Short mmCIF file of C-alpha atoms in Angstrom, two decimals:
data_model
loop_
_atom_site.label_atom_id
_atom_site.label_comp_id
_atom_site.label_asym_id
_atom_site.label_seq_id
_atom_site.Cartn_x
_atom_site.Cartn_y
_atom_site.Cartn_z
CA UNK A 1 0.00 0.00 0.00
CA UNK A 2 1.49 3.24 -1.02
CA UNK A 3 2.28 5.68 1.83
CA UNK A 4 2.98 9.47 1.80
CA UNK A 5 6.19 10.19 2.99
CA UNK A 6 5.09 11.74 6.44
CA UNK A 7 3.44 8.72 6.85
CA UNK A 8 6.18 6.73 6.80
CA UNK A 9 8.59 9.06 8.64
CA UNK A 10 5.63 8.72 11.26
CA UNK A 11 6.03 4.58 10.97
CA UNK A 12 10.17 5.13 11.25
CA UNK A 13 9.54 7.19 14.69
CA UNK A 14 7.38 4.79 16.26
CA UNK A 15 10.13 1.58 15.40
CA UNK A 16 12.62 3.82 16.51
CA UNK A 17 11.01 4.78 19.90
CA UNK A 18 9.90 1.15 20.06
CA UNK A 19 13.78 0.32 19.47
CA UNK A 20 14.70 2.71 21.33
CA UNK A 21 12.69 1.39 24.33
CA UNK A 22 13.51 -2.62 23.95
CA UNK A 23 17.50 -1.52 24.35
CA UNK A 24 16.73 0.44 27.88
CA UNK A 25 14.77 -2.13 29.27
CA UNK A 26 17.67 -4.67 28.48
CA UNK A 27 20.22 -2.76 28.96
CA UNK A 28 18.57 -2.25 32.97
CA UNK A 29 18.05 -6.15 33.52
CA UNK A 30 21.77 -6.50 32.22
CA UNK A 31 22.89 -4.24 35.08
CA UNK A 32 20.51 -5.79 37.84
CA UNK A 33 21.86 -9.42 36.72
CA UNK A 34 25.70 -8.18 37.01
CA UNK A 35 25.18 -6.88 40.24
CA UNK A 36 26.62 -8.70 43.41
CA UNK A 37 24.23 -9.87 45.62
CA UNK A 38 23.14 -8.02 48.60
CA UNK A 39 24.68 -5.16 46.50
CA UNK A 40 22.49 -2.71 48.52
CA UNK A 41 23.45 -3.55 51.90
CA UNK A 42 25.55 -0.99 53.43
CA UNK A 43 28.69 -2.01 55.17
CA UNK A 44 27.09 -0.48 58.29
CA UNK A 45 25.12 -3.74 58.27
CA UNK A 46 27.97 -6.00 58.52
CA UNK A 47 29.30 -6.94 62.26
CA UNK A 48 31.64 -10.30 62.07
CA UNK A 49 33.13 -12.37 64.11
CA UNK A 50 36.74 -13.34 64.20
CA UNK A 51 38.25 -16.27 65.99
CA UNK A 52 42.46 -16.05 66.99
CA UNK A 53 43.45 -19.72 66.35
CA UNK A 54 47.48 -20.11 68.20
CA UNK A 55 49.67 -21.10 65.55
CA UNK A 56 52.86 -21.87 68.02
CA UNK A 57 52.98 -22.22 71.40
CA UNK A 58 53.07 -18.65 74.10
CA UNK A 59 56.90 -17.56 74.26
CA UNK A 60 58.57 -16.88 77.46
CA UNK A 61 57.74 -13.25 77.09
CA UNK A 62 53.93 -14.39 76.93
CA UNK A 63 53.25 -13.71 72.98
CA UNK A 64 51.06 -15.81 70.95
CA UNK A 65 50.77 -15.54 67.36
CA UNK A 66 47.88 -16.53 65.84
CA UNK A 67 45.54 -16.81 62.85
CA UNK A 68 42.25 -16.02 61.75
CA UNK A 69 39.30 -18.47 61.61
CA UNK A 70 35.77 -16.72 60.57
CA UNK A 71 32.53 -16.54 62.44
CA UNK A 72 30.16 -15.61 60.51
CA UNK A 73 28.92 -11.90 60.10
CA UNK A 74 25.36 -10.36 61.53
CA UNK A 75 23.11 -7.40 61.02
CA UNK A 76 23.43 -5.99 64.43
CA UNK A 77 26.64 -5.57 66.82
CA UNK A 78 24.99 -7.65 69.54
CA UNK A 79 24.48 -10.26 67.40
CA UNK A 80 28.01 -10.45 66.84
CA UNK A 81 29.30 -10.61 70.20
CA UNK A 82 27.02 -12.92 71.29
CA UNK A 83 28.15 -15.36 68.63
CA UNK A 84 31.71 -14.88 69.36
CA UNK A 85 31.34 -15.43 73.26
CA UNK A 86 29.00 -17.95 72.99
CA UNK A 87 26.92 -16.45 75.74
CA UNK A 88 23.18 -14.37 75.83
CA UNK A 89 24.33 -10.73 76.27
CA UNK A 90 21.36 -8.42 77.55
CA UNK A 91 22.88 -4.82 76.56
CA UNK A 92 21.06 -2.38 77.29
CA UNK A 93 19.13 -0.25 74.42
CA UNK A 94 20.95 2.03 72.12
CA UNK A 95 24.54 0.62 73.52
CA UNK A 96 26.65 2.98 71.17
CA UNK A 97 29.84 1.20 70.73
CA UNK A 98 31.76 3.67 72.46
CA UNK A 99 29.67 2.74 75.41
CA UNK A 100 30.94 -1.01 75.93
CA UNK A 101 32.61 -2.27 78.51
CA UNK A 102 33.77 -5.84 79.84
CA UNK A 103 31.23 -5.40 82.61
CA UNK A 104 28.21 -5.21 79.90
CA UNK A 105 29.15 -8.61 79.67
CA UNK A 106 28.15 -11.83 81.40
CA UNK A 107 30.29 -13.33 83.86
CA UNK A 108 33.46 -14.62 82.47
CA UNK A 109 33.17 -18.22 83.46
CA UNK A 110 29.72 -18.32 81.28
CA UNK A 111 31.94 -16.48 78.19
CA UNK A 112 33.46 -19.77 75.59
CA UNK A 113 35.97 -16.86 73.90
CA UNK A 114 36.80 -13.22 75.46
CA UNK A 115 36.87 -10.20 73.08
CA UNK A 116 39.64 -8.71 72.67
CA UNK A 117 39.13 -5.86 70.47
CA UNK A 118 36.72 -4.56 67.89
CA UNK A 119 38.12 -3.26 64.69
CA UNK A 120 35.67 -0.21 63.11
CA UNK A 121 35.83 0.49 59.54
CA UNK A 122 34.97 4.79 60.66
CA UNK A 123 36.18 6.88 62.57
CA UNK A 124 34.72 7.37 65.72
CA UNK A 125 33.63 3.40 66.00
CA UNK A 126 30.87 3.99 63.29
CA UNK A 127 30.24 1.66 60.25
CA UNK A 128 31.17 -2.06 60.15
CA UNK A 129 33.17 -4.07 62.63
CA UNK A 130 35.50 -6.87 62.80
CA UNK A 131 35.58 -8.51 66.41
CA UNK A 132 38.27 -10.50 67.41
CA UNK A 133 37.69 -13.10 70.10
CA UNK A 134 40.48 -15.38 71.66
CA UNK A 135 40.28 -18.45 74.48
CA UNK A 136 42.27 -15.70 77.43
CA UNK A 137 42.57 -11.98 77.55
CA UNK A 138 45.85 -10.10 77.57
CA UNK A 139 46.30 -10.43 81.40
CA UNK A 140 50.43 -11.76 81.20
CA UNK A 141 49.69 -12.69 77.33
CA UNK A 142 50.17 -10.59 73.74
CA UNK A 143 48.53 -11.84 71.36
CA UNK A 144 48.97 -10.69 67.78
CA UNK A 145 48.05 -11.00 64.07
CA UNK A 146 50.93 -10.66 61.95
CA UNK A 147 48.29 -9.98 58.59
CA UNK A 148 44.25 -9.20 58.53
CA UNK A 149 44.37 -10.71 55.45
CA UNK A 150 43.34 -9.40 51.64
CA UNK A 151 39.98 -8.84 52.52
CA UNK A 152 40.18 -6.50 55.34
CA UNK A 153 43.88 -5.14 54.79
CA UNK A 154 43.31 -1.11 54.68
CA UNK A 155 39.87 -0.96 56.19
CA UNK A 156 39.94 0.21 59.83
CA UNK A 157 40.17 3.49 61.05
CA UNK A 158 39.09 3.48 64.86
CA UNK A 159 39.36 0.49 67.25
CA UNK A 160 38.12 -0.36 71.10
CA UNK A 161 40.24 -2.87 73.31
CA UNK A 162 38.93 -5.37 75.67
CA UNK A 163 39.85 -8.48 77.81
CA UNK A 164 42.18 -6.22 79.72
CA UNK A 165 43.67 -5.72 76.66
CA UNK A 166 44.92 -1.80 77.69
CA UNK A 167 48.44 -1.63 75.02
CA UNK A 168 47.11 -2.29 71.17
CA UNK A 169 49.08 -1.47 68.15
CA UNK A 170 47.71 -1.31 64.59
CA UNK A 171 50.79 -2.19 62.17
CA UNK A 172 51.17 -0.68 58.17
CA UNK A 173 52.22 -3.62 57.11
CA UNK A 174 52.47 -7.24 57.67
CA UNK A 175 54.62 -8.73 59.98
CA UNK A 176 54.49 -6.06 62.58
CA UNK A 177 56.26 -3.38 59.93
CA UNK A 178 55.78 -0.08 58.96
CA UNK A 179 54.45 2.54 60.96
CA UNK A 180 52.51 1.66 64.34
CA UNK A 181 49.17 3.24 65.47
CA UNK A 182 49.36 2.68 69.77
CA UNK A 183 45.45 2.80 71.38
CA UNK A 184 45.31 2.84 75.01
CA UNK A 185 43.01 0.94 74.55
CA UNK A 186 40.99 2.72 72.02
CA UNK A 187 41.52 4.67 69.46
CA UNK A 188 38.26 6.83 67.46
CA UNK A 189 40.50 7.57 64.61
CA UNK A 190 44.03 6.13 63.57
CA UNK A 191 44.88 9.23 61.84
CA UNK A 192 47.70 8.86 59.38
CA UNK A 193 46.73 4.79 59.36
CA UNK A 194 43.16 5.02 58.43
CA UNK A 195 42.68 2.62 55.83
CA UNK A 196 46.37 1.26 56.30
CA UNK A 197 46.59 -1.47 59.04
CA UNK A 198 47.90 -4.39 58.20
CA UNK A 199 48.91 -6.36 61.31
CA UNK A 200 47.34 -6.23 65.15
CA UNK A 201 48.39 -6.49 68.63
CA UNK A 202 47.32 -6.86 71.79
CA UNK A 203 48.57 -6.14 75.11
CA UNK A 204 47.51 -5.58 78.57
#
């Protein structure tokens, strides 16, 4: 059938639009489908739990080295440390982080592990943490980390200590190198190290 030529400049816009519309849509489920999953959780979310495994036997100057076994990782900070004690904590509501203290905690004879130090990827103990639990506090015992590993190498930038843990240093680099961050026993920002630490320690 013989059409006028606005007509078919008409017929042309439509398959365009039409064309035009097909590519969005796809080009949006492409996107969805390449995102990670959980890709709109916020790292505030994230609270986990890590476990300080002794990899030799405590020297004469009462060191142990250790490393890492993972615990999981839960929406809420309670969670957290609950999972790594092994005990029902009862803190009390809207516990800011700054706010904890070994007494918030049960006994220590009903505790499996003892905190030893929370690792905050914020300033000012804000954002995600990384809790690391060991079988003793630092009373007569260091124990250290000599690397956090790829996945949370350059994260932290504020820390609390526990477990009479009162001397804890936040390393540059692995192996105990580099420059050292010393919190006594916290520390809400580690300046010049944020996003640099490497290695831990803890002391009492």
């Amino acid at each position: 059938m013989w059409r006028s030529a606005r007509q078919r400049g008409r017929a042309e816009t439509i398959r365009s639009a039409k064309f035009r519309s097909v590519a969005f849509v796809g080009a949006s489920m492409a996107l969805l489908l390449a995102a990670p999953a959980g890709a709109a959780s916020s790292d505030e979310d994230r609270h986990c739990v890590v476990q300080l495994i002794p990899i030799s036997p405590k020297t004469d100057e009462g060191v142990i080295s250790a490393t890492l076994e993972e615990g999981g990782c839960f929406p809420t900070l309670e969670e957290a440390l609950e999972a790594g004690t092994g005990a029902q904590l009862a803190l009390p509501e809207g516990t800011s982080p700054a706010e904890l203290t070994s007494s918030l905690f049960d006994a220590p004879a009903a505790l499996t592990s003892v905190l030893l130090g929370s690792e905050y990827d914020h300033t000012s103990f804000t954002g995600g943490s990384t809790n690391y639990f060991a079988s003793s506090g630092c009373a007569g015992t260091t124990w250290q980390v000599s690397n956090v590993g790829p996945a949370l190498n350059d994260t932290f930038e504020s820390g609390i200590g526990f477990g009479t843990c009162d001397h804890n240093r936040k390393f540059e680099h692995a192996d105990f190198g580099g420059a050292v961050a010393l919190c006594t026993p916290n520390c809400s920002t580690y300046g010049s190290l944020r996003n640099k630490v490497t290695s831990l320690r803890w002391a009492d």
